[in-house]
Amino acid sequence: MATPPPPQQGAGGPYSPHAPHHPYGPPAQPGAQPYGAYGAHPRPGRYGCILCGAWPAAPATVRGHQGLIVLMRFLSLRGPFCRDCGLATYRRMSSDTLWQGWWSPLSFFVTPVTLLMNLGPRAAFRRLAPPAGGHRPPLDPGRPMWRRVPVLLFLVPLLLLFLAIPALVVIGAVVGDDTPHPLTSGQCVRNKGDWTDQKLVVTDCGSPAAEYRVRRPTAATGPCASGDYLARPEYSPDGTLNCLTPLR
């Protein structure tokens, strides 16, 4: 009597390479997110932050510079970075560049370019959402740039230089110069020097500081009167000596 064949389990048998085999559970459904020890990455195939593994992360390169008298060092750290790690890296490398990047002749030009190049990554980091799902906590961004000691040490001299220019203009306008200016008849002046080194300054005739009234000698007015002083030729447009009549 012939033995009947064993029952078939699918077209290829239970161990056939064509048979469904799911030793770790059912297959993932289309559209389902993979999972792991730290949560599912929302965009499979994309990497998280290079420092903490969190996402979202932006690809960027943060740069730094060091001047070494006769040598230079060009520093860079390439991402992607999450928001917090990116800002922490940008602030650290930029603040270090502000006090380390000036100490060679060419570094004086390279340092500003480096700082400007870091503004692009900074803007990209600030647009990111808060980091999540990393394998370690993200870096602490720390204090903003304008509150860090290297930045203050750089900005204070720059601010003083910026304020010095208008201050010198104002001082020059208030003090004036000692170059003789031509006088006209009827003006009142005071002498800030002595008569061998005249420094005649035009003054309001109603001011107590006014000392002399200018009079130009002509055929109609006649020569200078007795007791008048003579202004130096530099105070006349044609070299004629003006008369200075005392007001008191």
Tab-separated table of C-alpha atoms in Angstrom:
chain	number	residue	atom	x	y	z
A	1	MET	CA	0.000	0.000	0.000
A	2	ALA	CA	1.461	3.346	-1.057
A	3	THR	CA	2.153	6.043	1.582
A	4	PRO	CA	0.309	9.325	0.855
A	5	PRO	CA	2.507	12.415	0.297
A	6	PRO	CA	2.804	14.979	3.173
A	7	PRO	CA	0.526	17.994	3.024
A	8	GLN	CA	1.879	20.943	1.048
A	9	GLN	CA	2.336	24.369	2.817
A	10	GLY	CA	2.381	26.873	0.056
A	11	ALA	CA	3.934	26.646	-3.302
A	12	GLY	CA	7.501	26.462	-2.085
A	13	GLY	CA	7.203	24.729	1.327
A	14	PRO	CA	7.953	26.178	4.728
A	15	TYR	CA	11.674	26.531	4.031
A	16	SER	CA	11.509	27.507	0.404
A	17	PRO	CA	13.275	30.719	-0.535
A	18	HIS	CA	9.963	31.854	-1.973
A	19	ALA	CA	8.084	31.326	1.247
A	20	PRO	CA	7.320	34.373	3.505
A	21	HIS	CA	9.723	34.294	6.441
A	22	HIS	CA	9.304	36.844	9.283
A	23	PRO	CA	11.153	35.588	12.333
A	24	TYR	CA	11.035	39.069	14.014
A	25	GLY	CA	7.428	39.949	13.426
A	26	PRO	CA	5.223	40.949	10.515
A	27	PRO	CA	6.620	42.996	7.692
A	28	ALA	CA	6.410	46.749	7.882
A	29	GLN	CA	3.416	48.234	6.191
A	30	PRO	CA	3.955	50.678	3.344
A	31	GLY	CA	4.449	54.193	4.729
A	32	ALA	CA	5.276	52.986	8.267
A	33	GLN	CA	8.324	54.505	9.956
A	34	PRO	CA	11.218	52.259	11.065
A	35	TYR	CA	11.895	52.167	14.743
A	36	GLY	CA	14.913	51.661	16.942
A	37	ALA	CA	16.297	52.286	20.382
A	38	TYR	CA	16.068	56.095	20.036
A	39	GLY	CA	12.938	56.552	17.946
A	40	ALA	CA	12.271	56.652	14.232
A	41	HIS	CA	14.121	58.967	11.906
A	42	PRO	CA	11.458	60.962	10.035
A	43	ARG	CA	13.467	60.922	6.796
A	44	PRO	CA	15.017	57.478	6.179
A	45	GLY	CA	18.390	57.593	4.480
A	46	ARG	CA	19.241	61.014	5.938
A	47	TYR	CA	21.727	61.481	8.753
A	48	GLY	CA	21.101	63.439	11.931
A	49	CYS	CA	23.423	65.859	13.710
A	50	ILE	CA	27.077	64.824	13.509
A	51	LEU	CA	27.557	65.642	17.198
A	52	CYS	CA	24.416	64.341	18.894
A	53	GLY	CA	22.475	62.454	16.200
A	54	ALA	CA	19.348	64.578	16.619
A	55	TRP	CA	17.193	65.879	13.812
A	56	PRO	CA	16.305	68.057	11.994
A	57	ALA	CA	19.844	68.847	10.935
A	58	ALA	CA	21.267	71.216	8.331
A	59	PRO	CA	24.423	70.511	6.292
A	60	ALA	CA	26.884	73.341	6.873
A	61	THR	CA	30.567	74.115	7.429
A	62	VAL	CA	31.594	76.356	10.321
A	63	ARG	CA	35.009	77.974	9.954
A	64	GLY	CA	37.674	79.447	12.204
A	65	HIS	CA	41.043	81.112	11.764
A	66	GLN	CA	44.224	81.515	13.796
A	67	GLY	CA	47.095	83.879	13.074
A	68	LEU	CA	50.498	82.617	14.240
A	69	ILE	CA	52.814	85.597	13.558
A	70	VAL	CA	54.311	84.181	10.351
A	71	LEU	CA	51.927	81.241	9.865
A	72	MET	CA	48.155	80.783	9.701
A	73	ARG	CA	45.703	77.999	10.523
A	74	PHE	CA	42.433	77.551	8.656
A	75	LEU	CA	39.950	75.609	10.786
A	76	SER	CA	36.626	74.081	9.758
A	77	LEU	CA	34.020	71.662	11.076
A	78	ARG	CA	31.569	70.147	8.593
A	79	GLY	CA	28.047	69.053	9.567
A	80	PRO	CA	25.179	68.314	9.410
A	81	PHE	CA	24.295	70.054	12.689
A	82	CYS	CA	21.097	70.341	14.659
A	83	ARG	CA	20.007	73.777	15.819
A	84	ASP	CA	21.668	73.732	19.251
A	85	CYS	CA	24.911	72.005	18.226
A	86	GLY	CA	25.211	74.264	15.189
A	87	LEU	CA	24.759	77.466	17.176
A	88	ALA	CA	27.174	76.247	19.862
A	89	THR	CA	29.805	75.452	17.228
A	90	TYR	CA	29.282	78.750	15.396
A	91	ARG	CA	29.563	80.822	18.563
A	92	ARG	CA	32.627	78.992	19.856
A	93	MET	CA	34.609	79.093	16.613
A	94	SER	CA	33.630	82.679	15.778
A	95	SER	CA	34.466	84.019	19.235
A	96	ASP	CA	37.819	82.189	19.167
A	97	THR	CA	38.534	83.691	15.755
A	98	LEU	CA	37.856	87.182	17.087
A	99	TRP	CA	40.822	87.046	19.437
A	100	GLN	CA	43.048	84.437	17.740
A	101	GLY	CA	42.672	85.479	14.111
A	102	TRP	CA	44.556	88.780	13.920
A	103	TRP	CA	48.125	87.792	14.758
A	104	SER	CA	49.728	87.644	11.330
A	105	PRO	CA	49.866	90.139	8.442
A	106	LEU	CA	47.504	88.268	6.095
A	107	SER	CA	45.215	87.229	8.947
A	108	PHE	CA	44.128	90.850	9.253
A	109	PHE	CA	42.259	90.338	5.963
A	110	VAL	CA	41.346	86.648	6.356
A	111	THR	CA	39.658	87.018	9.761
A	112	PRO	CA	36.814	89.345	8.618
A	113	VAL	CA	36.122	87.059	5.640
A	114	THR	CA	35.958	84.023	7.943
A	115	LEU	CA	33.498	85.744	10.272
A	116	LEU	CA	31.291	86.777	7.367
A	117	MET	CA	31.299	83.236	5.936
A	118	ASN	CA	29.958	81.906	9.257
A	119	LEU	CA	26.837	84.064	8.983
A	120	GLY	CA	25.354	81.712	6.366
A	121	PRO	CA	25.498	78.581	8.592
A	122	ARG	CA	24.234	80.633	11.539
A	123	ALA	CA	21.116	81.629	9.582
A	124	ALA	CA	20.530	77.991	8.555
A	125	PHE	CA	20.789	76.782	12.176
A	126	ARG	CA	18.350	79.399	13.445
A	127	ARG	CA	15.710	78.222	10.970
A	128	LEU	CA	15.729	74.658	12.342
A	129	ALA	CA	13.169	73.265	14.776
A	130	PRO	CA	14.314	72.166	18.261
A	131	PRO	CA	16.429	68.968	18.066
A	132	ALA	CA	14.913	65.602	18.970
A	133	GLY	CA	15.749	61.902	18.813
A	134	GLY	CA	19.509	62.104	19.297
A	135	HIS	CA	21.716	59.501	20.909
A	136	ARG	CA	23.057	62.146	23.340
A	137	PRO	CA	21.954	65.618	24.521
A	138	PRO	CA	22.788	68.425	22.085
A	139	LEU	CA	25.424	70.997	22.951
A	140	ASP	CA	24.451	74.063	24.945
A	141	PRO	CA	24.581	77.095	22.599
A	142	GLY	CA	25.701	79.275	25.521
A	143	ARG	CA	25.606	83.052	25.562
A	144	PRO	CA	24.987	85.012	22.350
A	145	MET	CA	28.008	86.393	20.540
A	146	TRP	CA	27.536	89.983	21.689
A	147	ARG	CA	27.692	88.866	25.349
A	148	ARG	CA	30.990	86.965	25.077
A	149	VAL	CA	34.269	88.424	26.350
A	150	PRO	CA	36.237	88.130	23.048
A	151	VAL	CA	33.479	89.967	21.204
A	152	LEU	CA	33.352	92.741	23.809
A	153	LEU	CA	37.146	93.121	23.683
A	154	PHE	CA	36.862	93.488	19.912
A	155	LEU	CA	33.816	95.771	19.833
A	156	VAL	CA	34.902	98.257	22.513
A	157	PRO	CA	37.990	99.553	20.598
A	158	LEU	CA	35.965	99.511	17.373
A	159	LEU	CA	33.211	101.558	19.030
A	160	LEU	CA	35.741	104.018	20.444
A	161	LEU	CA	37.299	104.423	17.003
A	162	PHE	CA	33.847	104.934	15.485
A	163	LEU	CA	33.025	107.631	18.067
A	164	ALA	CA	36.442	109.289	17.807
A	165	ILE	CA	35.873	110.510	14.246
A	166	PRO	CA	32.756	112.638	14.937
A	167	ALA	CA	34.274	113.722	18.261
A	168	LEU	CA	37.327	115.138	16.477
A	169	VAL	CA	35.055	116.919	14.006
A	170	VAL	CA	33.048	118.495	16.833
A	171	ILE	CA	36.192	119.520	18.739
A	172	GLY	CA	37.637	121.076	15.611
A	173	ALA	CA	34.414	122.994	15.012
A	174	VAL	CA	34.256	124.246	18.603
A	175	VAL	CA	37.911	125.112	19.030
A	176	GLY	CA	38.456	126.277	15.462
A	177	ASP	CA	41.845	126.919	13.930
A	178	ASP	CA	44.281	129.773	14.394
A	179	THR	CA	44.639	130.550	10.695
A	180	PRO	CA	44.049	134.296	10.196
A	181	HIS	CA	40.810	135.087	8.351
A	182	PRO	CA	40.226	138.428	6.577
A	183	LEU	CA	38.311	140.968	8.663
A	184	THR	CA	35.705	143.416	7.416
A	185	SER	CA	34.984	146.885	8.656
A	186	GLY	CA	32.486	147.005	11.510
A	187	GLN	CA	33.312	143.591	12.964
A	188	CYS	CA	34.296	143.191	16.603
A	189	VAL	CA	37.199	141.011	17.652
A	190	ARG	CA	39.188	139.941	20.662
A	191	ASN	CA	42.882	139.151	20.735
A	192	LYS	CA	43.717	135.717	22.186
A	193	GLY	CA	47.451	136.329	21.805
A	194	ASP	CA	49.754	139.289	22.288
A	195	TRP	CA	50.482	142.063	19.837
A	196	THR	CA	53.610	140.396	18.519
A	197	ASP	CA	51.637	137.209	17.843
A	198	GLN	CA	48.079	138.303	17.153
A	199	LYS	CA	45.212	135.808	17.277
A	200	LEU	CA	42.159	137.860	16.440
A	201	VAL	CA	38.833	136.082	16.877
A	202	VAL	CA	35.592	137.573	15.542
A	203	THR	CA	33.214	138.173	18.469
A	204	ASP	CA	29.690	139.524	18.820
A	205	CYS	CA	29.889	143.262	19.399
A	206	GLY	CA	27.348	142.975	22.225
A	207	SER	CA	29.431	140.380	24.053
A	208	PRO	CA	31.563	141.428	27.038
A	209	ALA	CA	34.436	139.506	25.427
A	210	ALA	CA	34.591	141.923	22.456
A	211	GLU	CA	37.666	144.166	22.748
A	212	TYR	CA	38.106	146.014	19.424
A	213	ARG	CA	36.063	147.210	16.471
A	214	VAL	CA	37.554	146.791	13.030
A	215	ARG	CA	37.767	149.866	10.808
A	216	ARG	CA	39.276	149.885	7.354
A	217	PRO	CA	41.169	153.118	6.626
A	218	THR	CA	40.050	154.751	3.398
A	219	ALA	CA	40.171	158.205	1.867
A	220	ALA	CA	36.717	158.853	3.278
A	221	THR	CA	37.314	157.543	6.800
A	222	GLY	CA	40.903	158.697	7.093
A	223	PRO	CA	43.817	156.933	8.780
A	224	CYS	CA	43.714	155.187	12.103
A	225	ALA	CA	42.976	157.404	15.077
A	226	SER	CA	45.284	157.931	17.981
A	227	GLY	CA	45.039	154.993	20.381
A	228	ASP	CA	44.018	152.522	17.662
A	229	TYR	CA	45.903	149.294	17.161
A	230	LEU	CA	46.854	147.807	13.796
A	231	ALA	CA	45.876	144.326	12.681
A	232	ARG	CA	48.483	142.271	10.888
A	233	PRO	CA	48.302	142.150	7.071
A	234	GLU	CA	47.112	138.520	7.233
A	235	TYR	CA	43.750	139.812	8.509
A	236	SER	CA	43.162	141.910	5.395
A	237	PRO	CA	42.289	140.564	1.916
A	238	ASP	CA	44.650	142.986	0.161
A	239	GLY	CA	47.341	143.424	2.823
A	240	THR	CA	46.078	146.809	4.047
A	241	LEU	CA	46.443	147.272	7.802
A	242	ASN	CA	43.020	147.472	9.488
A	243	CYS	CA	42.487	149.752	12.461
A	244	LEU	CA	41.397	148.177	15.736
A	245	THR	CA	39.549	150.711	17.894
A	246	PRO	CA	39.285	149.735	21.578
A	247	LEU	CA	35.683	149.341	22.780
A	248	ARG	CA	36.535	150.353	26.360
